[in-house]
XYZ file of C-alpha atoms in Angstrom:
741
model
C 14.646 -20.985 -1.154
C 12.820 -19.534 -4.153
C 9.266 -19.123 -5.280
C 8.900 -19.516 -9.006
C 6.072 -17.280 -10.180
C 3.461 -18.594 -12.538
C 3.755 -17.343 -16.106
C 2.054 -13.955 -16.304
C -1.399 -13.992 -17.811
C -3.807 -11.089 -18.235
C -6.932 -11.339 -16.132
C -8.997 -12.170 -19.197
C -6.941 -15.323 -19.599
C -7.205 -16.541 -16.043
C -8.675 -20.044 -15.716
C -12.424 -20.083 -15.568
C -12.489 -21.243 -11.945
C -10.527 -18.177 -10.874
C -13.458 -15.871 -11.591
C -16.161 -15.828 -8.961
C -19.607 -16.614 -10.295
C -23.010 -16.832 -8.779
C -24.502 -20.204 -7.913
C -26.371 -22.120 -10.550
C -28.763 -23.733 -8.073
C -30.310 -22.569 -4.853
C -28.309 -24.738 -2.516
C -26.857 -23.936 0.899
C -23.116 -24.149 1.253
C -21.417 -25.778 4.200
C -20.345 -22.453 5.644
C -23.977 -21.261 5.483
C -25.187 -24.349 7.279
C -22.491 -23.753 9.881
C -23.651 -20.163 10.147
C -27.193 -21.367 10.817
C -26.019 -23.579 13.665
C -25.624 -22.287 17.213
C -22.265 -20.629 17.732
C -21.266 -23.295 20.225
C -21.528 -25.966 17.518
C -19.555 -24.157 14.846
C -16.025 -25.136 13.873
C -13.773 -23.548 11.310
C -11.085 -24.896 9.055
C -8.210 -22.626 8.128
C -8.791 -20.041 10.852
C -6.207 -17.662 9.453
C -7.847 -17.726 6.052
C -11.215 -17.037 7.636
C -9.761 -13.997 9.346
C -8.433 -12.845 5.999
C -11.881 -13.066 4.457
C -13.177 -10.878 7.267
C -10.325 -8.366 6.996
C -9.797 -7.863 3.259
C -12.068 -6.672 0.482
C -12.347 -8.744 -2.682
C -10.009 -7.679 -5.466
C -12.622 -7.180 -8.130
C -14.418 -3.893 -8.574
C -17.767 -5.372 -7.609
C -16.691 -5.445 -3.964
C -15.862 -1.759 -3.575
C -17.708 0.117 -0.841
C -20.203 2.941 -1.408
C -18.797 6.420 -0.960
C -20.970 7.353 2.021
C -19.172 7.734 5.311
C -21.771 6.133 7.528
C -20.019 3.230 9.149
C -21.740 0.144 10.465
C -19.205 -2.667 10.659
C -21.638 -5.524 11.010
C -23.405 -4.308 7.886
C -20.138 -3.803 6.052
C -18.998 -7.328 6.697
C -22.219 -8.639 5.181
C -21.544 -6.736 1.953
C -18.529 -8.792 0.849
C -18.657 -10.137 -2.666
C -18.968 -13.771 -1.586
C -21.938 -15.270 -3.507
C -24.974 -15.713 -1.276
C -27.478 -18.543 -1.303
C -30.906 -18.630 0.248
C -30.932 -21.285 2.919
C -33.653 -23.606 1.693
C -32.669 -26.647 3.719
C -32.187 -26.459 7.453
C -29.691 -28.673 9.264
C -31.288 -31.934 10.201
C -32.243 -32.505 13.798
C -29.334 -34.063 15.604
C -29.752 -36.701 18.254
C -27.861 -37.025 21.499
C -25.025 -38.813 19.764
C -24.456 -36.143 17.118
C -24.334 -33.041 19.318
C -23.503 -32.609 22.973
C -26.172 -30.422 24.630
C -24.960 -27.494 26.682
C -24.776 -28.426 30.349
C -27.141 -26.163 32.317
C -25.399 -23.966 34.842
C -27.293 -25.478 37.746
C -26.044 -28.971 36.844
C -22.480 -27.717 36.772
C -22.951 -25.932 40.112
C -24.445 -29.086 41.616
C -21.542 -31.120 40.248
C -19.028 -28.731 41.798
C -20.837 -29.063 45.142
C -20.477 -32.825 44.945
C -16.794 -32.432 44.100
C -16.393 -30.250 47.203
C -17.703 -33.162 49.253
C -15.314 -35.552 47.467
C -12.390 -33.320 48.458
C -13.776 -33.065 52.012
C -13.865 -36.877 52.211
C -10.230 -37.024 51.087
C -9.290 -34.460 53.742
C -11.138 -36.464 56.411
C -9.099 -39.478 55.419
C -5.982 -37.335 55.656
C -7.054 -36.156 59.100
C -7.314 -39.790 60.135
C -4.198 -41.218 58.472
C -1.942 -38.194 58.203
C -2.017 -37.950 54.394
C -4.678 -37.488 51.750
C -5.273 -40.289 49.215
C -3.360 -40.185 45.962
C -6.522 -40.140 43.855
C -10.158 -39.129 43.977
C -12.525 -41.657 42.465
C -15.999 -41.126 41.018
C -15.282 -37.734 39.491
C -18.647 -36.029 38.976
C -19.042 -35.752 35.178
C -21.232 -32.619 35.303
C -18.779 -30.683 37.485
C -16.475 -28.084 35.974
C -13.448 -30.265 36.644
C -15.221 -33.400 35.446
C -16.086 -31.803 32.120
C -12.550 -30.591 31.438
C -11.002 -33.852 32.674
C -13.297 -35.878 30.403
C -12.455 -33.569 27.505
C -8.735 -34.166 28.045
C -9.366 -37.916 28.231
C -11.339 -37.771 24.981
C -8.550 -35.809 23.337
C -6.032 -38.483 24.318
C -8.230 -41.091 22.608
C -8.858 -39.082 19.447
C -7.612 -40.480 16.114
C -5.423 -37.474 15.332
C -3.597 -37.724 18.688
C -3.193 -41.490 18.367
C -1.811 -40.986 14.855
C 0.612 -38.331 16.106
C 1.713 -40.601 18.972
C 2.299 -43.456 16.537
C 4.481 -41.282 14.293
C 6.541 -40.297 17.349
C 6.685 -43.919 18.577
C 5.170 -42.751 21.865
C 4.274 -45.658 24.164
C 0.748 -44.829 25.345
C 0.687 -47.846 27.651
C 2.965 -45.799 29.905
C 1.906 -42.541 31.631
C 2.096 -39.337 29.620
C 2.925 -36.252 31.678
C 1.743 -32.724 30.930
C 3.470 -29.512 31.899
C 1.095 -26.684 31.024
C 1.399 -22.984 31.866
C 5.171 -23.257 31.729
C 7.478 -20.260 31.933
C 7.781 -18.976 29.276
C 4.374 -20.071 27.865
C 5.797 -21.340 24.586
C 7.670 -24.013 26.547
C 4.542 -26.012 27.411
C 5.309 -29.667 26.823
C 4.351 -33.249 27.394
C 6.638 -36.175 28.061
C 6.245 -39.859 27.337
C 8.197 -43.044 26.877
C 9.905 -43.540 23.515
C 12.134 -46.580 23.214
C 12.213 -46.969 26.981
C 13.357 -43.371 27.565
C 11.235 -40.458 28.714
C 11.137 -37.961 25.849
C 9.966 -34.340 25.829
C 7.730 -32.888 23.093
C 7.243 -29.122 22.911
C 3.650 -28.216 22.117
C 4.797 -25.199 20.093
C 6.883 -27.213 17.624
C 5.446 -27.115 14.111
C 4.993 -30.870 13.725
C 3.418 -31.197 17.199
C 1.200 -28.144 17.345
C -1.748 -29.226 15.227
C -2.157 -32.408 17.286
C -1.373 -31.034 20.746
C -3.078 -27.629 20.701
C -6.573 -28.715 21.858
C -5.091 -31.123 24.396
C -2.676 -28.588 25.862
C -5.463 -26.021 26.028
C -7.407 -28.371 28.289
C -4.260 -29.148 30.293
C -3.711 -25.435 30.970
C -7.208 -25.145 32.419
C -6.931 -28.329 34.475
C -3.550 -27.409 35.959
C -3.701 -23.621 36.317
C -0.587 -22.841 38.350
C 2.801 -21.888 36.952
C 5.910 -23.938 37.595
C 6.669 -27.542 38.448
C 3.514 -27.934 40.579
C 1.438 -28.213 37.431
C 3.109 -31.396 36.160
C 0.489 -34.142 36.032
C -0.199 -37.433 34.301
C -2.804 -37.863 31.592
C -6.128 -39.378 32.654
C -6.305 -43.138 32.333
C -10.034 -42.861 33.102
C -12.342 -39.864 33.077
C -13.775 -40.932 36.463
C -10.504 -40.901 38.416
C -8.001 -38.078 38.966
C -5.075 -37.290 41.281
C -6.123 -35.458 44.439
C -3.573 -32.688 43.875
C -4.875 -31.999 40.360
C -8.465 -31.693 41.602
C -7.483 -29.544 44.590
C -5.292 -27.290 42.463
C -8.108 -26.823 39.954
C -10.481 -25.541 42.641
C -7.878 -23.413 44.421
C -7.415 -25.741 47.402
C -4.083 -26.242 49.148
C -1.804 -28.881 47.645
C 1.142 -28.464 50.017
C 1.538 -30.768 53.067
C -0.944 -29.952 55.846
C -1.297 -30.920 59.469
C -4.147 -33.211 60.516
C -5.757 -30.314 62.299
C -5.664 -28.149 59.174
C -7.100 -30.933 57.025
C -9.929 -31.510 59.483
C -10.695 -27.789 59.682
C -10.828 -27.436 55.904
C -13.002 -30.548 55.562
C -15.491 -29.054 58.023
C -15.656 -25.799 56.070
C -16.261 -27.640 52.796
C -18.980 -29.786 54.358
C -20.721 -26.759 55.834
C -20.556 -24.642 52.675
C -21.088 -27.588 50.343
C -18.976 -25.612 47.881
C -15.454 -24.498 47.141
C -14.330 -20.953 47.858
C -15.585 -18.470 45.293
C -12.647 -17.561 43.083
C -12.572 -13.984 41.758
C -13.680 -13.831 38.087
C -10.416 -12.087 37.245
C -8.190 -14.758 38.811
C -5.345 -14.832 36.239
C -4.961 -18.604 36.505
C -8.551 -19.674 37.198
C -10.716 -17.099 35.446
C -14.356 -18.053 35.144
C -14.336 -17.113 31.452
C -11.430 -19.447 30.648
C -13.173 -22.469 32.202
C -16.740 -21.529 31.243
C -19.023 -23.826 29.298
C -18.570 -21.592 26.263
C -14.788 -21.969 26.487
C -15.176 -25.717 26.961
C -17.390 -25.956 23.889
C -14.835 -23.985 21.914
C -12.096 -26.462 22.786
C -14.460 -29.330 22.011
C -15.077 -27.755 18.622
C -11.334 -27.669 18.055
C -11.163 -31.352 18.913
C -13.989 -32.052 16.475
C -12.267 -29.989 13.801
C -8.991 -31.842 14.336
C -10.804 -35.158 14.017
C -12.252 -34.170 10.648
C -8.917 -32.640 9.619
C -7.138 -35.867 10.452
C -9.602 -37.884 8.390
C -9.057 -35.452 5.526
C -5.269 -35.738 5.809
C -5.388 -39.534 5.904
C -7.432 -39.700 2.717
C -5.410 -37.044 0.885
C -2.137 -38.705 1.861
C -3.440 -42.057 0.648
C -4.460 -40.537 -2.686
C -1.051 -38.867 -2.976
C 0.733 -42.160 -2.377
C -1.429 -43.916 -4.956
C -0.750 -41.116 -7.420
C 3.007 -41.503 -7.046
C 2.755 -45.257 -7.533
C 0.469 -44.713 -10.513
C 2.969 -42.278 -12.043
C 5.663 -44.972 -12.025
C 3.345 -47.394 -13.811
C 2.148 -44.796 -16.321
C 5.705 -43.735 -17.169
C 6.518 -47.359 -17.949
C 3.514 -47.474 -20.247
C 4.830 -44.397 -22.062
C 7.934 -46.404 -22.970
C 5.898 -49.268 -24.439
C 5.676 -49.625 -28.232
C 2.992 -47.513 -29.854
C 1.352 -50.709 -31.090
C 0.857 -51.925 -27.506
C -2.695 -51.409 -26.222
C -1.278 -50.236 -22.873
C 0.846 -47.513 -24.467
C 0.312 -43.945 -23.243
C 1.339 -41.040 -25.424
C 3.828 -38.742 -23.625
C 1.624 -35.715 -24.239
C -1.250 -37.435 -22.432
C 0.700 -38.494 -19.330
C 0.047 -35.432 -17.140
C -3.602 -35.302 -18.165
C -4.172 -38.961 -17.291
C -2.466 -38.566 -13.913
C -4.607 -35.505 -13.201
C -7.792 -37.323 -14.208
C -6.902 -40.227 -11.923
C -6.439 -37.891 -8.939
C -9.736 -36.156 -9.685
C -11.468 -39.529 -9.821
C -9.919 -40.618 -6.522
C -10.956 -37.390 -4.799
C -14.541 -37.580 -6.014
C -14.991 -41.258 -5.119
C -13.236 -41.397 -1.724
C -15.429 -41.331 1.386
C -14.704 -39.233 4.482
C -15.912 -40.211 7.964
C -16.939 -37.225 10.082
C -16.913 -36.772 13.850
C -20.299 -37.648 15.425
C -20.656 -34.039 16.632
C -19.309 -32.388 13.483
C -21.554 -29.545 12.275
C -20.825 -30.713 8.735
C -23.094 -33.684 9.407
C -26.053 -31.346 9.089
C -25.369 -31.500 5.343
C -25.250 -35.251 4.969
C -27.655 -38.099 5.732
C -25.069 -40.149 7.625
C -21.590 -39.900 9.107
C -19.778 -40.014 5.766
C -19.474 -37.789 2.741
C -17.434 -37.795 -0.413
C -14.030 -36.183 -0.113
C -14.617 -34.030 -3.176
C -17.870 -32.715 -1.734
C -16.212 -31.885 1.578
C -13.393 -30.037 -0.188
C -15.844 -28.060 -2.302
C -18.049 -27.134 0.656
C -14.990 -25.755 2.459
C -14.325 -23.459 -0.475
C -11.064 -25.167 -1.419
C -9.864 -25.812 -4.945
C -10.242 -29.450 -5.966
C -6.719 -30.938 -6.072
C -5.745 -32.451 -9.416
C -1.978 -32.887 -9.010
C 0.546 -34.135 -6.485
C 1.551 -30.555 -5.698
C -2.064 -29.547 -5.093
C -2.612 -32.523 -2.777
C 0.536 -31.667 -0.828
C -0.415 -27.995 -0.565
C -3.874 -28.807 0.764
C -2.427 -31.115 3.426
C 0.120 -28.488 4.453
C -2.466 -25.714 4.491
C -4.856 -27.478 6.869
C -2.124 -28.671 9.231
C 0.143 -25.638 9.490
C -0.319 -23.586 12.664
C -2.400 -20.453 12.573
C -0.525 -17.257 11.916
C 0.025 -15.104 14.990
C -1.311 -11.588 14.566
C -0.290 -8.598 16.678
C -2.826 -6.280 18.326
C -4.500 -4.026 15.739
C -3.219 -6.218 12.908
C -1.454 -4.170 10.242
C -2.155 -0.901 12.111
C -4.399 0.348 9.330
C -7.469 0.541 11.534
C -10.468 1.698 9.487
C -8.185 1.923 6.443
C -7.906 -1.878 6.560
C -11.548 -2.758 7.157
C -13.086 -5.250 4.717
C -14.488 -2.199 2.923
C -11.996 0.488 3.935
C -12.361 4.238 4.138
C -11.816 5.625 0.659
C -9.935 8.818 -0.187
C -13.045 10.959 0.260
C -13.707 9.403 3.659
C -10.131 10.008 4.743
C -10.372 13.622 3.652
C -13.575 13.990 5.685
C -11.845 12.535 8.742
C -8.942 14.962 8.442
C -11.309 17.884 7.811
C -13.220 17.007 10.977
C -9.946 17.091 12.910
C -8.381 20.197 11.398
C -11.602 22.239 11.267
C -12.463 21.447 14.892
C -15.555 19.479 13.992
C -15.152 17.022 16.862
C -15.551 19.289 19.870
C -12.040 18.547 21.174
C -9.739 21.394 22.101
C -6.177 21.677 20.840
C -6.623 19.665 17.621
C -4.073 20.420 14.876
C -4.929 22.703 11.966
C -2.501 20.878 9.667
C -3.715 17.612 8.104
C -0.212 16.214 8.551
C -0.097 16.986 12.263
C -2.202 14.257 13.921
C 0.780 12.245 15.189
C 2.496 15.277 16.687
C -0.756 16.243 18.419
C -1.188 12.794 19.978
C 2.504 12.349 20.866
C 2.859 15.722 22.582
C 4.126 15.147 26.147
C 4.107 11.364 25.597
C 6.789 9.714 27.730
C 8.161 6.518 26.247
C 10.105 3.901 28.179
C 13.448 2.694 26.889
C 11.797 -0.530 25.685
C 9.112 1.421 23.824
C 11.741 3.611 22.182
C 13.422 0.483 20.829
C 10.168 -1.184 19.760
C 8.102 0.902 17.303
C 4.968 -1.191 17.731
C 5.177 -0.885 21.524
C 5.495 2.890 21.115
C 2.347 2.918 18.985
C 0.466 0.854 21.573
C 1.522 3.338 24.243
C 0.289 6.167 22.032
C -3.085 4.485 21.412
C -3.554 3.994 25.161
C -3.320 7.719 25.936
C -6.493 9.651 26.847
C -6.014 11.955 23.841
C -5.883 9.034 21.388
C -8.942 7.393 22.928
C -10.871 10.664 22.925
C -10.009 11.274 19.269
C -11.075 7.774 18.220
C -14.341 7.994 20.150
C -15.148 11.416 18.694
C -14.526 10.175 15.143
C -16.649 7.089 15.730
C -19.545 9.234 16.921
C -19.053 11.817 14.176
C -19.247 9.232 11.423
C -21.778 6.997 13.206
C -19.481 3.997 13.295
C -20.414 0.658 14.823
C -18.816 0.310 18.250
C -16.766 -2.705 19.326
C -13.702 -3.200 21.557
C -11.319 -2.227 18.724
C -13.334 0.444 16.944
C -11.964 3.450 18.856
C -8.379 2.431 18.079
C -9.402 1.713 14.482
C -10.583 5.298 14.039
C -7.461 6.714 15.702
C -5.204 4.574 13.508
C -7.151 5.651 10.428
C -6.608 9.296 11.351
C -2.894 8.671 11.902
C -2.492 6.754 8.650
C -4.432 9.274 6.574
C -2.532 12.176 8.133
C 0.922 10.681 7.661
C 0.277 9.446 4.125
C -0.265 12.900 2.595
C -0.287 13.777 -0.293
C -2.627 11.213 -1.844
C -1.584 11.682 -5.492
C 1.599 10.935 -7.386
C 3.834 13.995 -7.485
C 5.623 12.946 -10.683
C 5.848 10.230 -13.312
C 8.722 8.675 -11.356
C 6.850 8.700 -8.043
C 4.416 5.813 -8.235
C 1.305 5.747 -6.059
C 1.791 2.112 -5.033
C 5.386 2.529 -3.901
C 5.013 6.015 -2.395
C 4.541 6.291 1.368
C 4.032 9.706 2.986
C 5.495 11.340 -0.111
C 8.569 9.081 0.066
C 9.237 6.811 -2.912
C 10.298 3.404 -1.639
C 11.159 2.366 -5.210
C 13.411 5.320 -6.057
C 16.482 4.447 -8.091
C 18.769 5.150 -5.161
C 17.248 2.155 -3.361
C 17.882 -0.332 -6.154
C 20.257 -2.995 -4.938
C 20.086 -1.734 -1.346
C 18.984 -3.794 1.703
C 15.627 -3.187 3.371
C 17.207 -1.480 6.382
C 18.565 1.279 4.139
C 15.110 2.019 2.739
C 13.527 2.082 6.203
C 16.196 4.478 7.486
C 15.525 6.706 4.500
C 11.805 6.812 5.309
C 12.507 7.657 8.959
C 14.799 10.519 7.931
C 12.146 11.743 5.482
C 9.491 11.818 8.222
C 11.762 13.798 10.520
C 12.706 16.296 7.812
C 9.384 16.680 5.994
C 6.764 15.869 8.631
C 8.489 17.532 11.605
C 8.141 14.274 13.539
C 10.479 13.820 16.481
C 13.354 11.375 16.261
C 11.716 9.381 19.068
C 8.409 8.914 17.196
C 9.673 8.718 13.598
C 10.462 4.955 13.767
C 6.942 4.325 15.084
C 5.453 6.457 12.295
C 7.472 4.557 9.683
C 6.377 1.251 11.205
C 2.722 2.285 11.082
C 2.953 3.286 7.424
C 4.960 0.278 6.264
C 2.825 -2.216 8.159
C -0.122 -1.463 5.884
C 1.565 -0.232 2.713
C 4.819 -2.244 2.407
C 5.015 -4.894 5.174
C 7.899 -6.717 3.477
C 10.248 -4.058 4.896
C 9.287 -5.065 8.458
C 10.175 -8.768 8.194
C 12.861 -9.701 10.702
C 16.369 -10.930 9.889
C 16.298 -10.184 6.161
C 19.794 -11.105 4.862
C 21.807 -8.126 3.653
C 22.191 -9.734 0.225
C 18.405 -9.698 -0.271
C 18.277 -6.256 -1.848
C 15.493 -4.209 -3.370
C 14.819 -5.283 -6.955
C 16.585 -8.653 -6.733
C 14.851 -11.928 -7.529
C 15.048 -12.816 -3.818
C 13.268 -9.556 -2.967
C 10.505 -10.430 -5.423
C 10.086 -13.807 -3.750
C 9.930 -12.126 -0.340
C 7.343 -9.522 -1.334
C 5.125 -12.165 -2.932
C 5.337 -14.376 0.150
C 4.576 -11.465 2.488
C 1.548 -10.450 0.421
C 0.118 -13.952 0.764
C 0.660 -13.935 4.528
C -0.854 -10.478 4.959
C -3.917 -11.535 2.965
C -4.505 -14.299 5.509
C -3.535 -12.434 8.686
C -2.830 -8.696 8.408
C 0.216 -7.700 10.431
C 1.493 -11.253 10.870
C 4.613 -10.895 8.715
C 6.072 -8.251 11.051
C 6.301 -10.953 13.728
C 8.090 -13.401 11.421
C 11.665 -13.904 10.298
C 12.784 -14.054 6.682
C 13.123 -17.840 6.788
C 9.697 -18.258 8.399
C 8.077 -16.146 5.698
C 9.601 -18.170 2.868
C 8.794 -21.459 4.611
C 5.154 -20.383 4.826
C 5.131 -19.625 1.108
C 5.933 -23.184 0.050
C 2.229 -24.053 -0.117
C 0.204 -23.130 -3.179
C -3.113 -21.249 -2.903
C -5.999 -23.543 -2.005
C -8.936 -21.201 -2.681
C -9.992 -19.079 -5.637
C -9.575 -15.963 -3.514
C -6.029 -16.898 -2.512
C -5.235 -17.745 -6.113
C -6.360 -14.325 -7.299
C -4.541 -12.497 -4.510
C -1.408 -14.513 -5.207
C -1.651 -13.551 -8.869
C -1.995 -9.855 -7.967
C 0.935 -10.029 -5.521
C 3.157 -11.685 -8.115
C 2.238 -9.068 -10.678
C 3.191 -6.162 -8.398
C 6.473 -7.831 -7.464
C 7.179 -8.584 -11.123
C 6.544 -4.939 -12.057
C 9.115 -3.763 -9.506
C 11.636 -6.344 -10.691
C 11.102 -5.384 -14.324
C 11.579 -1.676 -13.622
C 14.735 -2.209 -11.552
C 16.221 -4.478 -14.211
C 15.525 -1.984 -17.010
C 12.895 -4.052 -18.789
C 10.101 -1.499 -18.375
C 9.887 2.248 -17.794
C 8.482 3.641 -14.551
C 4.770 4.469 -14.717
C 3.060 6.258 -11.840
C -0.149 4.251 -12.324
C 1.530 0.853 -12.894
C -0.354 0.738 -16.200
C 1.653 -1.848 -18.102
C 0.418 -3.856 -21.067
C 0.038 -7.618 -21.124
C 2.847 -7.795 -23.678
C 5.198 -5.909 -21.354
C 4.318 -8.136 -18.421
C 4.779 -11.253 -20.531
C 8.253 -10.088 -21.554
C 9.217 -9.414 -17.938
C 7.815 -12.756 -16.800
C 9.852 -14.620 -19.412
C 12.990 -12.717 -18.442
C 12.465 -13.511 -14.776
C 11.892 -17.207 -15.507
C 15.054 -17.248 -17.635
C 17.092 -15.676 -14.834
C 15.709 -18.145 -12.310
C 16.613 -21.052 -14.598
C 20.162 -19.724 -14.984
C 20.528 -19.294 -11.234
C 19.258 -22.826 -10.675
C 21.746 -24.228 -13.190
C 24.586 -22.253 -11.626
C 23.597 -23.430 -8.160
C 23.648 -27.062 -9.256
C 27.019 -26.609 -10.932
C 28.423 -24.919 -7.843
C 27.257 -27.787 -5.630
C 28.782 -30.445 -7.902
C 32.020 -31.724 -6.320
C 35.236 -31.139 -8.261
C 36.814 -34.237 -9.819
C 39.433 -35.932 -7.648
C 42.394 -37.418 -9.548
C 43.090 -39.943 -6.820
C 39.517 -41.220 -6.917
C 39.633 -41.386 -10.705
C 42.894 -43.421 -10.628
C 41.579 -45.836 -8.002
C 38.430 -46.383 -10.045
C 40.484 -47.338 -13.132
C 42.806 -49.634 -11.124
C 39.933 -51.449 -9.460
C 38.239 -51.952 -12.797
C 41.446 -53.564 -14.084
C 42.586 -55.586 -11.043
C 39.497 -55.964 -8.870
C 38.755 -54.832 -5.327
C 41.013 -57.368 -3.572
C 44.257 -55.469 -4.168
C 45.055 -52.963 -1.342
C 46.153 -50.130 -3.644
C 46.309 -47.545 -0.855
C 48.205 -49.696 1.661
C 51.836 -48.684 2.015
C 53.850 -51.820 1.306
C 57.422 -52.607 0.194
C 57.931 -55.439 -2.213
C 61.583 -56.604 -2.263
C 63.279 -57.732 -5.431
C 63.387 -61.485 -5.968
C 66.727 -63.065 -4.907
C 69.327 -63.401 -7.634
C 69.772 -66.926 -8.824
């Protein structure tokens, strides 16, 4: 799989829409209206892209941070270069049908009390008959169970789930069974009847995930135990549920009981008028996981999926019409020039693009009744083009752009590891600059933190923290696990806290680790300047040149081993901690080297390596650290979609340029420059050479896949043309000579 880069253009020649401008009118955007809504009513499209906006600074110089070292993260995040509007129009008041009010805690508590009595009644019946009833009727809608059960029922009736079921030919007239909280977790599934056979659908599969995620999330809460006991059927009605599902939800026994036991438990429930108080930290029934806030979050996901489905339906319809229109237009190109319907070949693409733009701007989109986007519009519908614009997406004007937008909004969110790309404060939206990093290291080495035993060498932070650290065998084999063990030590936590206080940083659950990681990264990555013309700043990590000539044509593993050896020899880092140090550095500076299962033939400087580095850069811009959890094939599969925002477009352009520079240097088309300061003419030459090589490789690949001519097939073709298909040419037959007369 290859990614063909766009033809290189200097920034001054980028399309006008790729340069951020201020608004021409004082108008609130959709994301501002969403920001003005209560948090419980907010939904987000493209969650991974939103995280990227919160994690990465804009590329242009206007977004660079001030040089002061005072750190307030909430303030920093508000300084991003995103244009700001003054909110001059508040969201309209929403009635009971457009937003579900938060259920007061006392109503939920009262509902749970009533459910306790429902269970007690079932136990009384069991005491009398020897077995509890199969189902409990009249589920209290305000109870905790009733709310989650109704949410699951609503999810099963949602358009996006019904559409998914139709594509899978799932018979919804028959019971659908859920198995949530499976072991391992990624094996959660549902089963249903397809063609008369019960069929299993994994929730984690790519083509199932976008439709099943909000439903399976509710199923995990409703059936909180692990194993086969959590298998249950989907709700046919929100007012009726199996007894075992209700009992399991509230922590009641679901195994067979004696009549005496059922009577005793019924008495206790009637006296207490409540279920047993579960500990807040119950791993399967935590109060936070089933809270009203958590419920609203899953409802928001359901709302988002509804609007996403409507978007996909309309985009897919426009795409289909565009393909049909292309067939008609191409026929018109072949008409005589004198024909009034004739289209000039040079105008074909432009007319197709104009038709798509017209379809997008004129198509209506129906929103969910509780969608926060409705605060922008007078009724339940809006124009598709308006909705796309308010989400910050580029307006699609081609079949490829339509396809990319559909893929982007349906692909699963990228998984990110703890602490992301391990840059800590060096990877904040406005990161610590070189002066800040120097101040951090000075505070450590000059004992400005009030901690005893700190190193006097700016390169010695890792050795200080790792002293006497005992790693398990698993941690020794997993660099990221070793780093997590290091960050959990009292010394690492004390260092991070002292730095946070020293530089007056804003405190949050990750801030202490962010400061510790920043100290580690700044310490390991010394010196901060290029040591020679051949040692580029961008490709140099801890004084080690990843792009040195000895690495050209070598696999990624060779380069990583070289960095590890360099850290041992030149940083006096132990052999046990050197892989972790290399992982920390590469995760932020060159994450392409950490992708799993890179084929040995994908070597540094090859066209395949350029494709990989470009794809990784796009992933890291959306979710820092995510590419280290992905395989080579997963990375390239993710890169098949084109950028859908101006920001992504600009970052994609920058990533392609860096990769193209490396390719050009390795292939002898440009000299090495420490500052990567190449002219537009040089980059244009390299871009043309790369495109030419890709075209040659494509031609060779097609030729290689073309089957060789077969003489037998050629002979049979000629014979059949001459004598027809009725003669059995390949049948072995003996024709005797005619008898002599």
